[in-house]
Each structure stands twice: as structure tokens, then as C-alpha cells.
Coordinates of N, CA, C and O in Angstrom, one line a residue:
M352 N -11.0 -2.2 -13.7 CA -11.8 -2.7 -12.9 C -13.2 -3.4 -13.5 O -13.6 -2.4 -14.5
S353 N -13.6 -4.4 -13.3 CA -15.0 -4.8 -14.1 C -15.8 -3.8 -13.6 O -16.3 -3.4 -12.9
K354 N -17.1 -3.8 -14.2 CA -18.5 -3.1 -14.4 C -19.4 -4.0 -13.1 O -20.1 -3.3 -12.9
D355 N -18.8 -5.0 -12.7 CA -19.7 -5.9 -11.4 C -19.3 -5.2 -10.5 O -19.3 -6.0 -9.4
V356 N -18.2 -4.6 -10.2 CA -18.1 -3.6 -9.0 C -18.8 -2.5 -8.9 O -18.5 -1.8 -9.4
E357 N -19.2 -2.6 -7.2 CA -19.9 -1.2 -6.8 C -19.0 -1.0 -5.6 O -18.2 -1.6 -4.9
I358 N -18.5 0.3 -5.8 CA -17.9 0.9 -4.8 C -18.5 2.1 -3.9 O -19.3 2.8 -4.3
F359 N -18.2 1.9 -2.6 CA -18.5 2.6 -1.4 C -17.7 3.2 -0.6 O -17.0 2.7 -0.1
I360 N -17.5 4.6 -0.7 CA -16.5 5.5 0.3 C -17.3 6.2 1.1 O -18.2 7.3 0.6
P361 N -17.7 6.2 2.2 CA -18.2 7.3 3.4 C -17.5 8.3 3.2 O -16.2 8.7 3.6
T362 N -18.8 9.3 3.1 CA -17.8 11.0 3.2 C -18.9 11.2 3.9 O -20.2 11.2 4.4
S363 N -18.1 12.5 4.4 CA -19.0 13.7 5.4 C -18.5 15.1 4.7 O -17.3 15.0 4.7
G364 N -19.2 16.4 4.6 CA -19.0 17.2 3.7 C -18.3 16.9 2.8 O -17.5 17.7 2.2
G365 N -18.0 15.9 1.9 CA -17.4 15.6 0.6 C -16.1 15.1 1.1 O -15.3 14.8 0.0
K366 N -16.0 15.0 2.1 CA -14.4 14.4 2.2 C -14.5 13.1 2.7 O -15.5 12.5 3.7
P367 N -14.0 12.0 2.7 CA -13.6 10.4 3.4 C -13.9 10.6 4.8 O -13.1 11.3 5.3
M368 N -14.5 9.8 5.1 CA -15.4 9.8 6.5 C -14.2 8.8 7.2 O -14.1 9.3 8.5
L369 N -13.8 7.6 6.9 CA -13.1 6.6 7.7 C -11.8 7.0 7.0 O -11.1 5.6 6.9
G370 N -11.1 7.8 6.6 CA -9.7 7.8 5.9 C -9.6 7.2 4.6 O -10.6 7.2 3.6
P371 N -9.1 6.0 4.6 CA -8.6 5.4 3.1 C -9.4 4.4 3.0 O -9.3 3.7 2.0
I372 N -10.4 4.0 4.1 CA -10.9 2.9 3.4 C -12.1 2.9 2.3 O -13.2 3.9 2.5
V373 N -12.1 1.8 1.6 CA -13.1 2.2 0.5 C -13.5 0.7 1.1 O -12.8 -0.5 0.7
F374 N -14.9 0.7 0.4 CA -16.0 -0.9 0.1 C -16.2 -1.1 -0.9 O -16.6 -0.3 -1.3
L375 N -15.9 -2.2 -1.3 CA -16.2 -2.8 -3.0 C -17.1 -4.0 -2.8 O -17.3 -4.9 -1.8
R376 N -18.0 -4.0 -3.3 CA -18.7 -5.3 -3.8 C -18.6 -6.0 -4.8 O -18.9 -5.6 -6.4
C377 N -17.6 -7.2 -5.1 CA -17.5 -7.8 -6.3 C -17.0 -9.4 -5.9 O -16.8 -9.7 -4.8
T378 N -16.2 -10.1 -6.8 CA -15.7 -11.2 -6.6 C -14.7 -11.1 -5.9 O -13.4 -10.5 -6.1
E379 N -13.8 -12.4 -5.3 CA -12.7 -12.4 -4.6 C -11.4 -12.0 -5.6 O -10.8 -11.7 -5.4
D380 N -11.8 -12.8 -7.0 CA -11.2 -12.8 -8.0 C -10.5 -11.5 -8.2 O -9.8 -11.2 -8.5
T381 N -11.5 -10.5 -8.4 CA -11.8 -9.1 -8.8 C -10.8 -8.4 -7.8 O -9.5 -7.9 -8.3
I382 N -11.0 -8.5 -6.5 CA -10.5 -7.8 -5.7 C -9.0 -8.4 -6.1 O -7.9 -7.3 -5.9
L383 N -8.5 -9.3 -5.9 CA -7.2 -9.9 -6.2 C -6.4 -9.7 -7.1 O -5.4 -9.3 -7.3
K384 N -7.3 -9.3 -8.3 CA -6.6 -9.0 -9.6 C -6.4 -7.6 -9.5 O -5.4 -6.8 -9.7
A385 N -6.8 -6.9 -8.8 CA -7.2 -5.3 -8.9 C -5.6 -5.2 -7.9 O -5.1 -4.0 -8.2
K386 N -5.8 -5.6 -7.1 CA -4.6 -5.4 -5.5 C -3.4 -5.9 -6.8 O -2.5 -5.2 -6.9
A387 N -3.4 -6.8 -7.9 CA -1.9 -7.5 -8.2 C -1.8 -6.2 -9.7 O -0.4 -5.7 -9.4
D388 N -2.9 -5.8 -10.1 CA -2.6 -4.8 -10.9 C -2.0 -3.1 -10.8 O -1.6 -2.6 -11.5
W389 N -2.6 -3.1 -9.4 CA -2.0 -1.7 -8.8 C -0.6 -1.8 -8.1 O -0.4 -1.0 -7.3
F390 N 0.0 -3.2 -8.4 CA 1.3 -3.3 -7.6 C 1.5 -3.0 -6.0 O 2.0 -2.3 -5.5
S391 N 0.2 -3.4 -5.4 CA 0.6 -4.0 -3.9 C -0.1 -2.4 -3.7 O 0.8 -2.0 -2.1
Q392 N -0.5 -1.1 -4.4 CA -0.7 0.1 -3.3 C -1.9 0.0 -2.7 O -2.2 0.9 -2.3
I393 N -2.9 -1.1 -2.9 CA -3.4 -1.0 -2.0 C -3.7 -2.2 -0.6 O -2.6 -3.2 -1.2
M394 N -4.1 -2.3 0.5 CA -4.3 -2.9 1.4 C -6.2 -3.7 1.3 O -6.5 -2.9 0.9
V395 N -5.8 -5.0 1.2 CA -6.9 -5.8 1.4 C -7.4 -6.0 3.0 O -6.0 -7.0 3.3
Y396 N -8.5 -5.7 3.5 CA -8.7 -5.9 4.7 C -9.0 -7.6 4.9 O -9.9 -8.2 4.1
R397 N -8.1 -8.8 5.4 CA -8.3 -10.1 5.4 C -9.2 -10.6 6.7 O -8.6 -10.2 7.9
D398 N -9.4 -11.5 6.3 CA -10.2 -12.4 7.6 C -9.3 -13.3 8.0 O -7.9 -13.7 7.3
P399 N -8.7 -13.2 9.2 CA -7.7 -13.3 10.3 C -8.0 -14.9 9.9 O -6.5 -15.8 10.2
E400 N -8.6 -15.4 10.2 CA -8.6 -17.0 10.0 C -8.0 -17.7 8.7 O -7.7 -19.0 8.4
R401 N -9.2 -17.3 7.5 CA -9.1 -17.7 6.4 C -7.8 -17.0 5.5 O -7.1 -17.7 4.4
Q402 N -7.5 -15.8 5.9 CA -6.3 -14.8 5.3 C -6.5 -14.9 3.6 O -6.2 -14.4 2.7
Y403 N -8.0 -14.9 3.3 CA -8.7 -14.3 2.2 C -9.4 -12.7 2.8 O -9.9 -12.6 3.9
P404 N -10.1 -12.0 1.7 CA -11.0 -11.2 1.4 C -11.6 -10.9 2.6 O -12.4 -12.1 2.3
Q405 N -11.5 -10.1 3.5 CA -12.8 -10.0 4.3 C -14.5 -9.7 3.6 O -14.2 -8.6 2.9
T406 N -15.4 -10.3 4.1 CA -16.7 -10.1 3.8 C -17.3 -10.0 4.6 O -17.1 -9.9 5.7
M407 N -18.3 -9.1 4.0 CA -19.1 -8.0 5.1 C -20.8 -8.5 4.6 O -21.2 -8.5 3.6
P408 N -21.2 -9.1 5.5 CA -23.1 -9.4 5.3 C -23.5 -8.1 4.5 O -23.6 -7.0 5.1
D409 N -24.3 -8.4 3.8 CA -25.1 -7.5 3.3 C -26.0 -6.6 4.1 O -26.1 -4.9 3.9
Q410 N -26.5 -7.4 4.7 CA -27.4 -6.7 6.0 C -26.8 -5.6 6.8 O -27.0 -4.5 7.1
E411 N -25.4 -6.2 7.3 CA -24.7 -5.4 8.0 C -24.5 -3.9 6.9 O -24.0 -3.0 7.8
M412 N -23.7 -4.1 5.8 CA -23.4 -3.0 4.9 C -24.8 -1.9 4.9 O -24.4 -0.9 5.0
E413 N -26.0 -2.6 4.7 CA -26.7 -1.6 4.3 C -27.3 -0.8 5.3 O -27.5 0.1 5.2
N414 N -27.3 -1.9 6.6 CA -27.7 -0.8 7.8 C -26.6 0.2 7.9 O -26.9 1.1 8.3
F415 N -25.0 0.5 7.8 CA -24.2 1.1 7.9 C -24.4 2.3 6.7 O -24.5 3.4 7.5
R416 N -24.8 1.6 5.6 CA -25.0 2.9 4.6 C -26.2 4.1 5.2 O -26.3 5.1 4.4
R417 N -26.9 3.1 5.7 CA -28.4 3.9 5.6 C -28.3 5.0 6.8 O -28.3 6.5 6.3
I418 N -27.3 4.6 7.8 CA -26.8 5.6 9.4 C -26.2 6.9 8.0 O -26.4 8.0 8.3
L419 N -25.5 6.1 7.2 CA -24.1 7.2 6.6 C -24.8 8.4 5.9 O -24.7 9.5 5.2
N420 N -25.8 7.8 5.0 CA -26.5 8.4 3.8 C -28.0 9.3 4.0 O -28.5 10.1 3.9
L421 N -28.0 9.6 5.8 CA -29.0 10.6 6.6 C -28.7 11.8 6.0 O -27.3 12.1 6.7
K422 N -29.5 12.9 5.8 CA -29.0 14.1 5.7 C -29.4 14.6 7.3 O -30.0 14.2 8.1
K423 N -28.8 15.6 7.6 CA -28.7 16.3 8.8 C -28.4 15.3 10.3 O -29.0 15.9 11.1
Q424 N -27.6 14.2 10.0 CA -27.5 13.3 10.9 C -26.0 13.6 11.1 O -25.0 13.5 10.8
E425 N -25.9 14.3 12.5 CA -24.6 14.1 13.5 C -24.2 13.0 13.6 O -24.2 11.8 13.8
L426 N -22.8 12.5 12.9 CA -22.0 11.3 13.0 C -21.0 11.8 13.5 O -20.4 12.7 13.3
H427 N -20.2 10.8 14.8 CA -19.0 10.4 14.8 C -18.0 9.5 15.1 O -18.9 8.3 15.3
P428 N -17.4 9.3 13.9 CA -16.6 8.2 13.9 C -15.7 7.8 15.3 O -15.3 8.7 16.0
L429 N -16.0 6.5 15.4 CA -15.4 6.1 16.6 C -14.3 5.4 16.1 O -14.2 4.6 15.4
E430 N -13.6 4.6 17.1 CA -12.3 3.9 17.2 C -12.9 2.7 17.6 O -12.9 2.1 18.5
V431 N -13.2 1.7 16.6 CA -13.4 0.3 16.7 C -12.3 -0.6 17.5 O -13.0 -1.9 18.0
N432 N -11.2 -0.6 18.2 CA -10.4 -1.1 19.1 C -11.1 -0.8 20.5 O -10.5 -1.5 21.2
D433 N -11.7 0.2 20.8 CA -12.5 0.2 22.1 C -13.8 -0.9 22.0 O -14.7 -0.3 21.7
K434 N -13.8 -1.8 22.7 CA -14.5 -2.9 22.9 C -16.1 -2.7 23.4 O -16.7 -2.6 23.5
K435 N -15.5 -1.7 24.5 CA -16.2 -1.4 25.6 C -17.7 -0.6 24.6 O -18.3 -0.3 24.5
L436 N -17.3 0.2 23.6 CA -17.6 1.3 23.0 C -19.1 0.3 22.0 O -20.3 0.5 21.9
L437 N -18.8 -0.7 22.0 CA -19.6 -1.9 21.1 C -20.3 -2.9 21.9 O -21.1 -3.6 20.9
E438 N -20.2 -2.7 23.0 CA -21.0 -3.6 23.7 C -22.5 -2.6 24.1 O -21.8 -1.8 24.5
G439 N -23.0 -3.3 24.5 CA -24.5 -3.1 25.0 C -25.8 -3.7 24.5 O -25.7 -4.5 23.7
Q440 N -27.0 -3.2 25.1 CA -27.9 -3.8 24.4 C -28.3 -3.6 22.4 O -28.3 -2.1 22.3
K441 N -28.5 -4.3 21.8 CA -28.6 -4.3 20.5 C -30.3 -3.9 20.8 O -30.9 -4.4 21.2
V442 N -30.3 -2.7 19.5 CA -31.7 -2.2 19.3 C -32.1 -2.0 17.7 O -30.7 -1.8 17.1
R443 N -33.3 -1.8 17.7 CA -34.0 -1.4 16.2 C -34.5 -0.2 16.8 O -35.5 0.0 17.6
V444 N -34.1 0.5 15.8 CA -34.9 1.8 15.4 C -36.0 2.1 15.0 O -36.6 1.6 13.9
L445 N -37.2 2.6 15.8 CA -38.4 2.4 15.1 C -39.3 3.3 14.4 O -40.2 3.1 13.6
D446 N -38.7 4.6 14.7 CA -39.8 5.8 14.0 C -38.4 6.7 14.0 O -37.0 6.7 14.3
G447 N -38.9 8.1 13.2 CA -37.8 9.1 12.7 C -36.7 8.7 12.1 O -37.0 8.0 11.1
P448 N -35.8 9.7 12.0 CA -34.7 9.4 10.7 C -34.1 8.3 11.0 O -33.5 8.1 9.8
L449 N -33.6 7.8 11.7 CA -33.0 6.7 11.9 C -33.8 5.0 11.8 O -33.3 4.2 12.0
K450 N -35.1 5.5 11.4 CA -36.1 4.4 11.1 C -35.5 2.9 10.6 O -35.1 3.1 9.8
G451 N -35.1 1.9 11.4 CA -34.7 0.8 10.4 C -33.4 0.7 10.9 O -33.0 -0.6 10.5
A452 N -32.7 1.3 11.5 CA -31.1 1.4 11.6 C -31.2 0.4 13.0 O -32.0 0.2 14.2
V453 N -30.1 -0.5 13.3 CA -29.8 -1.5 13.9 C -28.5 -1.5 14.8 O -27.3 -1.2 13.9
G454 N -28.3 -0.6 15.6 CA -27.0 -0.8 16.7 C -26.9 -1.2 18.1 O -27.7 -1.8 18.2
V455 N -26.0 -0.7 18.7 CA -25.8 -0.9 20.4 C -25.8 0.9 20.6 O -25.7 1.3 20.2
I456 N -27.0 0.7 21.8 CA -26.9 2.2 22.6 C -26.3 2.3 23.4 O -25.9 1.2 24.2
K457 N -25.3 3.2 23.4 CA -24.5 3.4 24.2 C -24.6 5.5 25.1 O -25.2 5.8 24.0
R458 N -24.0 5.7 26.4 CA -24.4 6.7 26.7 C -22.6 7.5 26.4 O -21.7 7.2 26.3
I459 N -22.9 8.8 25.4 CA -21.6 9.4 24.8 C -21.6 10.6 25.4 O -22.8 11.6 24.6
K460 N -21.0 11.4 25.9 CA -21.0 12.6 25.9 C -22.5 12.8 26.8 O -23.2 14.2 26.7
G461 N -22.8 12.3 27.6 CA -24.2 12.8 28.1 C -25.9 11.9 27.7 O -26.7 12.3 28.0
D462 N -25.4 11.8 25.9 CA -26.5 11.5 25.3 C -26.2 10.0 25.0 O -25.5 9.1 24.9
R463 N -27.8 9.6 25.1 CA -28.2 8.1 24.4 C -27.9 7.9 23.0 O -28.7 9.0 22.4
R464 N -26.7 7.3 22.2 CA -26.6 7.3 21.2 C -26.4 6.1 20.7 O -26.4 5.1 21.2
L465 N -27.1 5.7 19.3 CA -27.0 4.5 18.4 C -25.3 4.5 18.0 O -24.7 5.1 17.1
I466 N -24.5 3.2 18.3 CA -23.4 2.9 17.4 C -23.8 2.3 16.5 O -24.2 1.0 16.9
V467 N -23.5 2.0 14.9 CA -23.4 1.3 14.0 C -22.2 1.0 13.7 O -21.3 1.8 13.1
S468 N -21.9 -0.5 13.4 CA -20.6 -0.7 13.1 C -20.5 -1.8 12.0 O -21.5 -2.4 11.8
I469 N -19.5 -1.9 11.3 CA -19.0 -3.2 10.5 C -17.9 -3.8 10.8 O -16.8 -3.4 10.9
S470 N -18.5 -5.2 11.3 CA -17.4 -6.1 11.3 C -15.9 -5.9 11.9 O -15.1 -6.3 11.4
G471 N -15.5 -4.9 13.1 CA -14.3 -4.6 13.9 C -13.8 -3.6 12.7 O -12.5 -2.9 12.9
I472 N -14.2 -3.0 11.5 CA -13.0 -2.2 10.7 C -13.8 -0.5 11.1 O -12.9 0.1 11.3
A473 N -15.0 -0.5 11.2 CA -15.5 1.0 11.4 C -16.7 0.8 12.1 O -17.3 0.1 12.5
A474 N -17.0 2.3 13.2 CA -18.1 2.7 13.8 C -18.4 3.8 13.8 O -17.7 4.7 13.8
V475 N -19.6 4.3 13.5 CA -19.8 5.7 14.4 C -21.1 5.5 15.2 O -21.8 4.9 15.5
A476 N -21.4 7.0 15.6 CA -22.3 6.8 16.6 C -22.9 8.1 16.2 O -22.8 9.6 15.6
T477 N -24.5 7.9 16.2 CA -25.4 8.7 15.7 C -25.2 10.0 17.0 O -25.3 10.1 17.8
S478 N -26.8 10.8 16.5 CA -26.8 11.8 17.4 C -27.7 11.1 18.4 O -28.4 10.1 18.5
Y479 N -28.3 12.0 19.4 CA -29.7 11.2 20.5 C -30.4 10.3 19.8 O -31.1 11.1 18.9
V480 N -30.8 9.5 20.2 CA -31.7 8.4 19.8 C -32.8 8.4 21.5 O -32.4 8.3 22.6
S481 N -34.2 9.0 21.2 CA -35.2 9.1 21.9 C -35.6 7.3 22.3 O -35.5 6.6 21.6
P482 N -35.6 7.3 23.6 CA -36.1 5.8 24.2 C -37.3 5.4 23.8 O -37.1 3.9 23.2
E483 N -38.1 6.0 23.2 CA -39.4 5.6 22.8 C -39.4 5.0 21.6 O -40.5 4.3 21.0
F484 N -38.4 5.4 20.6 CA -38.0 4.6 19.4 C -37.3 3.4 19.1 O -37.0 3.2 18.2
L485 N -37.2 3.0 20.0 CA -36.0 1.9 20.1 C -36.8 0.7 20.5 O -37.6 0.8 21.5
E486 N -36.3 -0.5 20.0 CA -37.3 -1.9 20.4 C -35.7 -3.0 20.7 O -34.5 -3.2 19.5
K487 N -35.4 -3.6 21.4 CA -34.5 -4.5 21.8 C -34.4 -5.8 21.0 O -35.7 -6.1 20.1
V488 N -33.0 -5.8 19.9 CA -33.2 -7.0 19.7 C -32.0 -8.1 20.0 O -30.8 -7.6 20.7
D489 N -32.8 -9.4 19.8 CA -31.9 -10.5 20.7 C -30.8 -11.2 19.4 O -30.7 -11.0 18.6

């Protein structure tokens, strides 16, 4: 692979958090060449409309990485097929260890949690977030 490839594997406790999902920042040509070189042993998540590799906005990836990189933060991987989990008021966290994160607030197991997702691929719920640290985002 090219030196111009950035690889991100979400982990928790040293183990992959999202199973076999690996995020790459590279050109479309690079990912298609890697798939060809590895004899189709990798699957590439494709944009359903264009049938080309799906791209993630940088802001969305950075938000997701910010949450995953927090130390001592209790995270819960979620099934992204449950659309009800990803519906709700979009908010930004103003203070505390999650400061700057953007997501949707939902009540899970009695606690208000911030849910951060990446374009229908993965979602995680954080531990409790206090309402005074939240602002609505349009």
C-alpha cells in the first residue's frame, strides 16, 4: 500500500471494536488497487447510488475518532440498522471529556447518552451526558 494511506481501526482494550471494519483515507484508485492485489479478500463498502467506495466526510470521521480516543469513556457499539436509535435532537457537547463531540441524544437503559455514528456503518453510545453540557445543533 502507498505511504499516502491513513489507516484507522477502532479498538477497545486492544481489540477491534467494530469487528472487521477498517477505515482508510486514500484515493479511490488506491483502495481499488488494494482490493485487486489482495484477490478480493477485502470487502469495500460502496455508495449504493454510485457503486464506488463510500467516502466519509472528514468532520464526521474526526467526530467519531474523538469519541473513540477518549480514555475512561464507557462506549457501547450499536446496531446501525435500528433507525430509531439514530433519530432525535442533534447536539454538541460544550464541556467535559466529550467537549466538541456532535451526535444525537437518546435515553438508553435510563441514562441520557450521546450517540455518534458514521454514515450508516457504525454507531457508539457514550456514558451519561449531563444536559447542561449540551447545545442544540440545527
